[in-house]
Coordinates of C-alpha atoms in Angstrom, one line a residue:
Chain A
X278 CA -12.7 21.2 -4.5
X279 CA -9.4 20.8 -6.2
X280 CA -6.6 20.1 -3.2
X281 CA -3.1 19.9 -3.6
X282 CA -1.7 16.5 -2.0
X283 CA 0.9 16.7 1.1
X284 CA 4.3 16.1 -0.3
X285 CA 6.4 12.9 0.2
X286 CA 9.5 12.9 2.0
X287 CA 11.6 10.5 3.0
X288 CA 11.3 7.9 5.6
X289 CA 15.0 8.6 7.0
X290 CA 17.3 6.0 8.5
X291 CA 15.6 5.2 11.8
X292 CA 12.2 4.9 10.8
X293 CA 12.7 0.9 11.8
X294 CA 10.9 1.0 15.4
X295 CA 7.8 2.9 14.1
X296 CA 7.4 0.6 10.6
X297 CA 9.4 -2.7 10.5
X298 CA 9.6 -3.8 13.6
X299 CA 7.2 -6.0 16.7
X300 CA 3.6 -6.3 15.3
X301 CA 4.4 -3.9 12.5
X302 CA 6.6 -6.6 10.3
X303 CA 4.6 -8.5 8.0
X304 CA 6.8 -11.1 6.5
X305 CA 3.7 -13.4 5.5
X306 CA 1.5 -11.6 2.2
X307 CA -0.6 -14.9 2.1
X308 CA -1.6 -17.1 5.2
X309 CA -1.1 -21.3 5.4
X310 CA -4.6 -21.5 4.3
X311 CA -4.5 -19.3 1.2
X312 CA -5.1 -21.1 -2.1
X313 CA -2.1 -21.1 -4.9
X314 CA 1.1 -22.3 -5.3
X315 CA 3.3 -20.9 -2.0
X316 CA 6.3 -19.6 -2.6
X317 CA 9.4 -17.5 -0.8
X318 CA 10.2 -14.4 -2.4
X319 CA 14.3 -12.9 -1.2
X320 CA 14.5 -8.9 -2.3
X321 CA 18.3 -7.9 -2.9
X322 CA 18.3 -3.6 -2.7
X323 CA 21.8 -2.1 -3.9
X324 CA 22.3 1.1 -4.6
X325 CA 24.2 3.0 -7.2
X326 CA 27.7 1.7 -6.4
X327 CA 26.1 -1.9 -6.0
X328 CA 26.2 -1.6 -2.2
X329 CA 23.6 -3.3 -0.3
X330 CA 21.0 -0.9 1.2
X331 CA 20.1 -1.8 5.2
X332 CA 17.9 0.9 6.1
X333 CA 15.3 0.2 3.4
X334 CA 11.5 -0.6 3.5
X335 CA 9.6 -2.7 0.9
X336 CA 5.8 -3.1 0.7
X337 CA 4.2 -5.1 -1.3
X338 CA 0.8 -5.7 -2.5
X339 CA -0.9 -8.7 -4.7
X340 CA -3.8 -10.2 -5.7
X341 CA -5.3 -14.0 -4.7
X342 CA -4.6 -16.6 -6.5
X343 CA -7.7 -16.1 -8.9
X344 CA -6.3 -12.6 -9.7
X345 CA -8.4 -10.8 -7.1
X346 CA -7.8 -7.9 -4.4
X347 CA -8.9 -7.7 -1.4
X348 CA -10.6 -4.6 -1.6
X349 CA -14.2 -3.1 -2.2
X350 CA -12.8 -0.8 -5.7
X351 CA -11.9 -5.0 -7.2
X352 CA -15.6 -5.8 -8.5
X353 CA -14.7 -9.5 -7.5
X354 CA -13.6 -8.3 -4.1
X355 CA -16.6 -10.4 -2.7
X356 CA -15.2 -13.9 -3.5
X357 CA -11.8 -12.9 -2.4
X358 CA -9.8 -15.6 -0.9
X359 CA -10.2 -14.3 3.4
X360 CA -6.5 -16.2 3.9
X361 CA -4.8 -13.8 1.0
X362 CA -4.9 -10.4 2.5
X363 CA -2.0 -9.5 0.1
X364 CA -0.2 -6.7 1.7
X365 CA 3.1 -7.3 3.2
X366 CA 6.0 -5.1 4.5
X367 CA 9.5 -5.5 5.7
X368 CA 12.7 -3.9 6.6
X369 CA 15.8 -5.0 4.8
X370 CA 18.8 -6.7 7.0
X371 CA 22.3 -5.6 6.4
X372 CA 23.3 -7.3 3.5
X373 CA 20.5 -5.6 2.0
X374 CA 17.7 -8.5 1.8
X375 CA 14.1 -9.4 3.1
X376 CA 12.5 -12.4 2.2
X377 CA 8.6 -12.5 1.9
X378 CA 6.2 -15.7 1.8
X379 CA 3.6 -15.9 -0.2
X380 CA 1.6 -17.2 -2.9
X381 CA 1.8 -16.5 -6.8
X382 CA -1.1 -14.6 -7.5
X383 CA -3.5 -15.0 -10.4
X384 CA -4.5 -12.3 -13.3
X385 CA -5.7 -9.4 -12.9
X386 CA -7.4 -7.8 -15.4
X387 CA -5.8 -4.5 -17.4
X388 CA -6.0 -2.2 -19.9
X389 CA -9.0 -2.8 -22.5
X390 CA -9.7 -6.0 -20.4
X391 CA -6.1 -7.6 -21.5
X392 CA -5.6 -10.1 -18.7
X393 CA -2.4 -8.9 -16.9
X394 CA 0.8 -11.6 -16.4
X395 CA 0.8 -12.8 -12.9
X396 CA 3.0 -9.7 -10.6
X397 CA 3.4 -8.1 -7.1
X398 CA 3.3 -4.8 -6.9
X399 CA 6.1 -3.3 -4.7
X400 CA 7.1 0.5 -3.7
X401 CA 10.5 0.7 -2.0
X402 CA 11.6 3.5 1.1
X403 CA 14.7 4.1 2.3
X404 CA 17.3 7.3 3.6
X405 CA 17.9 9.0 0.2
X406 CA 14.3 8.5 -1.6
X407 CA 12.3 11.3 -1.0
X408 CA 9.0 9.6 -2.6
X409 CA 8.9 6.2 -2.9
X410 CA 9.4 4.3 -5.6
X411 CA 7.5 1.8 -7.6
X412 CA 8.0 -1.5 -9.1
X413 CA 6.4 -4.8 -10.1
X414 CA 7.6 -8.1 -9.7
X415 CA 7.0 -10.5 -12.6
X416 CA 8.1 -14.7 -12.6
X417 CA 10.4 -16.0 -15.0
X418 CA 9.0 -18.6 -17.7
X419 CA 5.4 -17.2 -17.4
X420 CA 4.1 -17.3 -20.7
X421 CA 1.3 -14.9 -20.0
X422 CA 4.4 -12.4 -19.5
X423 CA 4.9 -12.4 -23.1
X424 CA 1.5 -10.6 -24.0
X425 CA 1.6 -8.5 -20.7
X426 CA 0.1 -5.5 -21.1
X427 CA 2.3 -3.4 -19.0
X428 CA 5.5 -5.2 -20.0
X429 CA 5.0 -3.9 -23.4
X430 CA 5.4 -0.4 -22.4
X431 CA 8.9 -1.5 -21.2
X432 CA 11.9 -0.7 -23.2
X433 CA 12.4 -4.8 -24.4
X434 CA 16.3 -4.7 -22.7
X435 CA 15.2 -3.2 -19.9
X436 CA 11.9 -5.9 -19.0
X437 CA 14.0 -8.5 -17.1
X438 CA 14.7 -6.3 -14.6
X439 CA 11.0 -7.0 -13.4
X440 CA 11.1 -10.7 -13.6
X441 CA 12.7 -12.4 -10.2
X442 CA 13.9 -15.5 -11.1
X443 CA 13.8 -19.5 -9.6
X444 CA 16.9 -20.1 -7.5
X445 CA 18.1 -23.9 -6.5
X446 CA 15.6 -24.8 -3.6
X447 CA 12.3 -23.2 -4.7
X448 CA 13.2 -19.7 -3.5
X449 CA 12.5 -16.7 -5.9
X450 CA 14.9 -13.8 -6.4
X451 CA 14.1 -10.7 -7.6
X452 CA 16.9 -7.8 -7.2
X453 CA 16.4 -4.0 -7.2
X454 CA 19.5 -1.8 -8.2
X455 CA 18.4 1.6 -8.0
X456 CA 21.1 3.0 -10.5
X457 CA 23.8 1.1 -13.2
X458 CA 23.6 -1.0 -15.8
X459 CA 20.4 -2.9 -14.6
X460 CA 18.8 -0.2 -13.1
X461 CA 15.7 -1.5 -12.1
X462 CA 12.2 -0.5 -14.3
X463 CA 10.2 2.2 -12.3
X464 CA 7.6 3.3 -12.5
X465 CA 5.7 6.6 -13.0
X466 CA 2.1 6.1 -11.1
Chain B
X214 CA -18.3 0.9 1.2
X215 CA -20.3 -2.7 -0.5
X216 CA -21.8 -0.4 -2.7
X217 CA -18.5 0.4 -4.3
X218 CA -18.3 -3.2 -4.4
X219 CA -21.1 -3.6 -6.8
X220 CA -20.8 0.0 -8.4
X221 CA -19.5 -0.6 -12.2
X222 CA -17.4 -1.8 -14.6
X223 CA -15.3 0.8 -15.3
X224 CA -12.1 1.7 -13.2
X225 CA -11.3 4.8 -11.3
X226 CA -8.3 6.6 -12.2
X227 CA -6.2 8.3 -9.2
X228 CA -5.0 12.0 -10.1
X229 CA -1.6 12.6 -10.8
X230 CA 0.5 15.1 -9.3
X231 CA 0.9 18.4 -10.7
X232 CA 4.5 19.5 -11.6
X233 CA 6.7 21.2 -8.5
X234 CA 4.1 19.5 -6.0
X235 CA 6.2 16.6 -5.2
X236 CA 10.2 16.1 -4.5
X237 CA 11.8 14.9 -7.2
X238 CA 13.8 11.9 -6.7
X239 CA 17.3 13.4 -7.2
X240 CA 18.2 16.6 -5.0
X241 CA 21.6 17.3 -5.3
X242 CA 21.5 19.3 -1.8
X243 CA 20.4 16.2 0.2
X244 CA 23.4 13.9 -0.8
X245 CA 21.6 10.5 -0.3
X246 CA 19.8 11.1 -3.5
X247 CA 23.0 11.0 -5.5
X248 CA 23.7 7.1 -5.1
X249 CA 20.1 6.0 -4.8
X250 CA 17.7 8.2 -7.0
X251 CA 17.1 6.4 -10.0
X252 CA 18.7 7.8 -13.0
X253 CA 16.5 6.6 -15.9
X254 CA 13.2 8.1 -16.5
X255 CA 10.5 6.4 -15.0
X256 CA 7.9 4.4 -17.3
X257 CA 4.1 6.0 -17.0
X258 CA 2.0 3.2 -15.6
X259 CA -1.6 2.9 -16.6
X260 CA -3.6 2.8 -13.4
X261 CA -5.4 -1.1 -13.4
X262 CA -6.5 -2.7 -10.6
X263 CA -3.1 -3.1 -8.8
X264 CA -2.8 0.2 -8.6
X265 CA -6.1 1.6 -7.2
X266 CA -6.9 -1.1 -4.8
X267 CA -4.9 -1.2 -1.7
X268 CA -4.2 -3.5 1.5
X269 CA -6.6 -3.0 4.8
X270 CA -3.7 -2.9 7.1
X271 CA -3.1 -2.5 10.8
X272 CA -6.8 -2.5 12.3
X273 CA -6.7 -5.3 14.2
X274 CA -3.3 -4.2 15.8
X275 CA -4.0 -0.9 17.7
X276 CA -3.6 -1.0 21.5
X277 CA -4.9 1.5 24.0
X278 CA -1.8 4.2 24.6
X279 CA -0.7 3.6 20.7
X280 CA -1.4 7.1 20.0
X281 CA -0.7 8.4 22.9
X282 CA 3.5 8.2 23.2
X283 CA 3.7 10.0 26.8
X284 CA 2.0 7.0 28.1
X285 CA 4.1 4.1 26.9
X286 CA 6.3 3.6 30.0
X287 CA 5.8 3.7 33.7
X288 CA 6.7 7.5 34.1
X289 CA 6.4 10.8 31.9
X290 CA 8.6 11.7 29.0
X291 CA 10.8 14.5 29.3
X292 CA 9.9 17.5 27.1
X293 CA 6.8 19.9 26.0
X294 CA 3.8 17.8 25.8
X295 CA 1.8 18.3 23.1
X296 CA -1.4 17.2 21.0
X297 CA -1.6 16.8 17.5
X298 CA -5.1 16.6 15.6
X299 CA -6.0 16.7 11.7
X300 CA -7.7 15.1 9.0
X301 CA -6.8 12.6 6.7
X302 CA -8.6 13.9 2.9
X303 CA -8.2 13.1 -0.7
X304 CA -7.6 15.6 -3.2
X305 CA -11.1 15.9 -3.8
X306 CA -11.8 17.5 -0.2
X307 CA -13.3 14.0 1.3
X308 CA -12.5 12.6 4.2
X309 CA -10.7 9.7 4.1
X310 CA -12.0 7.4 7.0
X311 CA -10.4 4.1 9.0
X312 CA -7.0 4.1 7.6
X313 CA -3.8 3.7 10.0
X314 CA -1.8 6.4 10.4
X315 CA 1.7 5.3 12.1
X316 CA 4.0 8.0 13.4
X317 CA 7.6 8.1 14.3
X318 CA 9.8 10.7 16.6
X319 CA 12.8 11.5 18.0
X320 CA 12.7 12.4 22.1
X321 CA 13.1 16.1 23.1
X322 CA 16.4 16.1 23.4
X323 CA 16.7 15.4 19.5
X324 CA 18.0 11.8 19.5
X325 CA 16.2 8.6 18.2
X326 CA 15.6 5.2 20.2
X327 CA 17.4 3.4 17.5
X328 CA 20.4 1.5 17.9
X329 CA 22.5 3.6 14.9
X330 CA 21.4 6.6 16.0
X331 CA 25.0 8.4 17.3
X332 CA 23.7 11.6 18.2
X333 CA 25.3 12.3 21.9
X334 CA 21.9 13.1 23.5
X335 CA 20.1 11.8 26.6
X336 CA 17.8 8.8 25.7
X337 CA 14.4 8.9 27.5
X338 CA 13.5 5.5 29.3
X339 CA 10.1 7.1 29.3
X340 CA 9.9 7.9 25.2
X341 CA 10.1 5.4 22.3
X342 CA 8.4 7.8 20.0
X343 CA 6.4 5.2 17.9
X344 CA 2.8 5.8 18.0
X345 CA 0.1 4.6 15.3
X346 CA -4.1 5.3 15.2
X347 CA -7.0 4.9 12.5
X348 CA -9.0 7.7 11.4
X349 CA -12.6 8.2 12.5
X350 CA -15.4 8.1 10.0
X351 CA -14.5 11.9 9.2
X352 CA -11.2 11.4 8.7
X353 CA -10.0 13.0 11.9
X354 CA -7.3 11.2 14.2
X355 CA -5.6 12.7 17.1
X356 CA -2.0 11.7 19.0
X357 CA -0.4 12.8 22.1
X358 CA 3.2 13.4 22.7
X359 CA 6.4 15.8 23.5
X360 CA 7.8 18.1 21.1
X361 CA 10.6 16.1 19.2
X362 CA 14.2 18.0 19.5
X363 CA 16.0 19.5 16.3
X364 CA 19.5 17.3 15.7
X365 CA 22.4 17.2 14.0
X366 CA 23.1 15.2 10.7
X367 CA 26.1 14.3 8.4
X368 CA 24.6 16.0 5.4
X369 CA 26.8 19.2 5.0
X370 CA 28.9 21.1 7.4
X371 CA 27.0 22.1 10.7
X372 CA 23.7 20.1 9.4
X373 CA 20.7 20.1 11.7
X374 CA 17.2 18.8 10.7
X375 CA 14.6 21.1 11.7
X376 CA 12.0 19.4 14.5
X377 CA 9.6 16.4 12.6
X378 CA 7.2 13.7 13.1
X379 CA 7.5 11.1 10.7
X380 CA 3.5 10.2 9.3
X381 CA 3.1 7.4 7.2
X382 CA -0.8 7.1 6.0
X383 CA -2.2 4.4 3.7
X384 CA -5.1 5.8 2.3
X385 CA -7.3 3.9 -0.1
X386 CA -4.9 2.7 -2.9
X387 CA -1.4 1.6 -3.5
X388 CA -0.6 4.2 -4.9
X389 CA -2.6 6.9 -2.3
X390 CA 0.5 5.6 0.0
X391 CA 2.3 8.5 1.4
X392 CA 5.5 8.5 4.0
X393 CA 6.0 12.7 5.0
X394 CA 7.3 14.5 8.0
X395 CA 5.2 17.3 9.8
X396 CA 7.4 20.2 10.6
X397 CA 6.1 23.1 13.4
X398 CA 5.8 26.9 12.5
X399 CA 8.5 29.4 12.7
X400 CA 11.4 26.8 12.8
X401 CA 14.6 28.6 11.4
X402 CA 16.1 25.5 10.6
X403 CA 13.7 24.6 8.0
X404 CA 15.1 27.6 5.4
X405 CA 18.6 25.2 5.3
X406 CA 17.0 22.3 5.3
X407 CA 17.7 20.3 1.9
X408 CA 14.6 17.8 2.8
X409 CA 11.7 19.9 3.5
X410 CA 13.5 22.2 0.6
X411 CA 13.7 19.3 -1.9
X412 CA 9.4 20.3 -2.8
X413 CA 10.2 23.1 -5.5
X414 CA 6.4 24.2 -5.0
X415 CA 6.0 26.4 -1.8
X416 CA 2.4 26.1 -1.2
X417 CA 2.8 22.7 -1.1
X418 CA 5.8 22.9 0.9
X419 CA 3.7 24.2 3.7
X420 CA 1.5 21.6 3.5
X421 CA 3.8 20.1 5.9
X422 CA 3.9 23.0 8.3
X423 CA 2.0 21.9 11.4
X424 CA 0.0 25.1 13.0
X425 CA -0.6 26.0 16.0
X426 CA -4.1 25.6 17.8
X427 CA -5.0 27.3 20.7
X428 CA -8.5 25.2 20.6
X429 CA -7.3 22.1 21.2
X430 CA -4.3 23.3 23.6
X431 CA -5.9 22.4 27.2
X432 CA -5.0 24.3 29.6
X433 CA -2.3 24.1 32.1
X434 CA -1.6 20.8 30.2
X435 CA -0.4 20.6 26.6
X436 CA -0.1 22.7 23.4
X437 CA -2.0 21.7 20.3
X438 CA -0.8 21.5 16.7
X439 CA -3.3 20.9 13.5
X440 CA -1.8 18.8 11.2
X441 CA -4.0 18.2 7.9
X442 CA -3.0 15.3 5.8
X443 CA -4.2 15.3 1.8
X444 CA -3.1 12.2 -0.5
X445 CA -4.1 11.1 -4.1
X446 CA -7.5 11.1 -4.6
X447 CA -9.6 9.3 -7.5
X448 CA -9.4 11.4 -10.4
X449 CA -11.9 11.2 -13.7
X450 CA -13.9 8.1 -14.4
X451 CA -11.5 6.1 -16.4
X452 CA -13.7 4.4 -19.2
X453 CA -12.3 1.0 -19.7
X454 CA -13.8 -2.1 -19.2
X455 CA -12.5 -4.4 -16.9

């Protein structure tokens, strides 16, 4: 049996006190004890006009450090690391940021068994998207980004929108504009 | 579910939707789209593991009167008590068991308990209107609360938003995740309504129309609502090796 699924629609303005906030904010994708390199991710949201976004939502979700999910579908799900749950969710603050700690997951395999480049996988809410929408967020000077599988199917001037970059003081940076010029990759899943 | 562990090597792929069954991201009628839909066509993604896996979330974190909002404060809300009950199923027709459901409400008098909500209605000392649960093994969950008011928003000229719960269900993958609104039968708001409009299909449009149940109302107590949830569900065995 064939069923059509319910329809998205949006999460609204004032969805803060049901999803981002108490016990329902989870800033921390990795715990103290997960294996890998730690590291602080800041997320930047500005619309079309290059205005930060405040009343938006980002989720994100990542494998271990050895390129594993936590998850029964990952055939390597059974020597996941316990202390990398992966799944983290925030709201954004008025000047449109979050920041997120975690660690820099391993590969995961793709396509044909390519090995994928090291990436979160993010899908954004907010007033104004009526589904949400989804991105990946790459690391600049990766070399394994270079034979990505999925970066391929990026238009070349278009891939560094997926890649946050190093800031001064160890912090990463990756910025979603949802319109303009560097209109963010995303993604039709 | 450690048989799927062990299962195969090949990857499940998740359906995608067919055309008219989903919003689109830019509606012109609901202005918010305009400045933050993006305007580039999306790239098709590949489902890989990222995709089709997805985070256990929330099960640790559910206290006693979480899905029951009329009994999260010393005294009773003010408003028409009411029960909602459904399943949670994937497109194939199975249930879609232990996964949070998290739910979000203005009071009955139409006005949110959040700070930027302007809307000159009474608060409720007695209502936050946040409630969350996990399905059952059949995919059935259940909540208790008061009817949420319709209110007024900036959208067009005289504006109202027809009477919602905000669901947000997680589902078995990342990309199952779904954020919708239930809506109740017979609302005349909902023909104006550039939101629940913004679904082209109709059938699927009612999807989100709760209906009324007079098995679970109780009597001389509350009314009860059926509210049937169905996300993404895996689609044909994707042969690839992984």
């Amino acid at each position: 049996m064939r069923m059509v699924p319910t329809p998205s629609q949006t999460v609204g303005p004032f969805f803060a006190f049901g999803l981002t906030q108490g016990k329902a904010c989870s800033p921390c994708i990795a715990g103290p004890d997960a294996k890998g390199e730690r590291l602080r991710l800041l997320c930047c949201v500005l619309d079309g006009d290059g205005v930060p976004i405040p009343d938006a939502m980002i989720e994100i979700w990542q494998a271990d450090a050895d390129g594993k999910y936590h998850h029964p579908d990952d055939p390597k799900s059974a020597t996941a690391d316990p202390a990398c749950l992966g799944f983290g969710r925030m709201g954004t603050a008025e000047d449109g940021t979050c920041m997120f700690e975690t660690i820099k997951p391993g590969r995961v395999p793709g396509p044909a068994g390519v090995l994928q480049s090291p990436h979160l996988n993010l899908a954004l809410f907010a007033r104004g998207l009526l589904k949400q929408l989804y991105t990946r967020v790459y690391f600049a000077n990766d070399p394994a980004n270079q034979e990505d599988p999925i970066l391929v199917l990026v238009p070349k001037e278009r891939r560094s929108t997926l890649i946050a970059q190093l800031e001064n003081g160890g912090r990463w940076r990756f910025e979603i504009n949802l319109q303009g010029e560097r209109e963010t990759v995303f993604f039709d899943v | 579910m450690t048989h799927l562990a062990n299962r195969r090597s090949s990857l499940v792929a998740y359906s995608r939707h067919e055309p008219g069954t989903q919003p689109e991201s830019l509606y012109e009628p609901y202005r918010s789209t305009l400045r933050r839909a993006p305007s580039k066509p999306l790239i098709f993604l590949p489902h890989t593991l990222s995709e089709v896996t997805g985070p256990v979330y929330g099960h640790g974190n559910i206290a006693e009167t979480d899905n029951d909002l009329t009994a999260q404060h010393q005294g009773e809300p003010l408003g028409e008590r009411i029960i909602v009950t459904g399943k949670v199923l994937d497109s194939n027709g199975r249930p879609v068991p232990q996964t949070l459901i998290e739910v979000w409400q203005a009071n009955s008098a139409g006005r949110y308990a959040h700070l930027k909500d302007q809307h000159p209605a009474p608060l409720d000392r007695n209502f936050t209107g946040a409630g969350r649960t996990l399905t059952d093994e059949h995919g059935a969950y259940r909540f208790i609360t008061i009817k949420p008011g319709a209110y007024p928003w900036l959208n067009h000229d005289n504006a109202w938003r027809p009477a919602h719960i905000h669901f947000s269900v997680f589902g078995r993958a990342f990309i199952s995740r779904l954020v919708t609104q239930m809506y109740f039968p017979g609302d005349p708001l909902l023909a104006f309504d550039p939101v629940y409009q913004s679904v082209p299909d109709e059938k699927a449009r009612q999807r989100m129309i709760s209906k009324f149940d007079l098995e679970t109302t109780q009597p001389h107590w509350a009314l009860g609502f059926k509210f049937d949830i169905v996300l993404r569900g895996p689609d044909a065995t994707l042969f690839e090796s992984i």
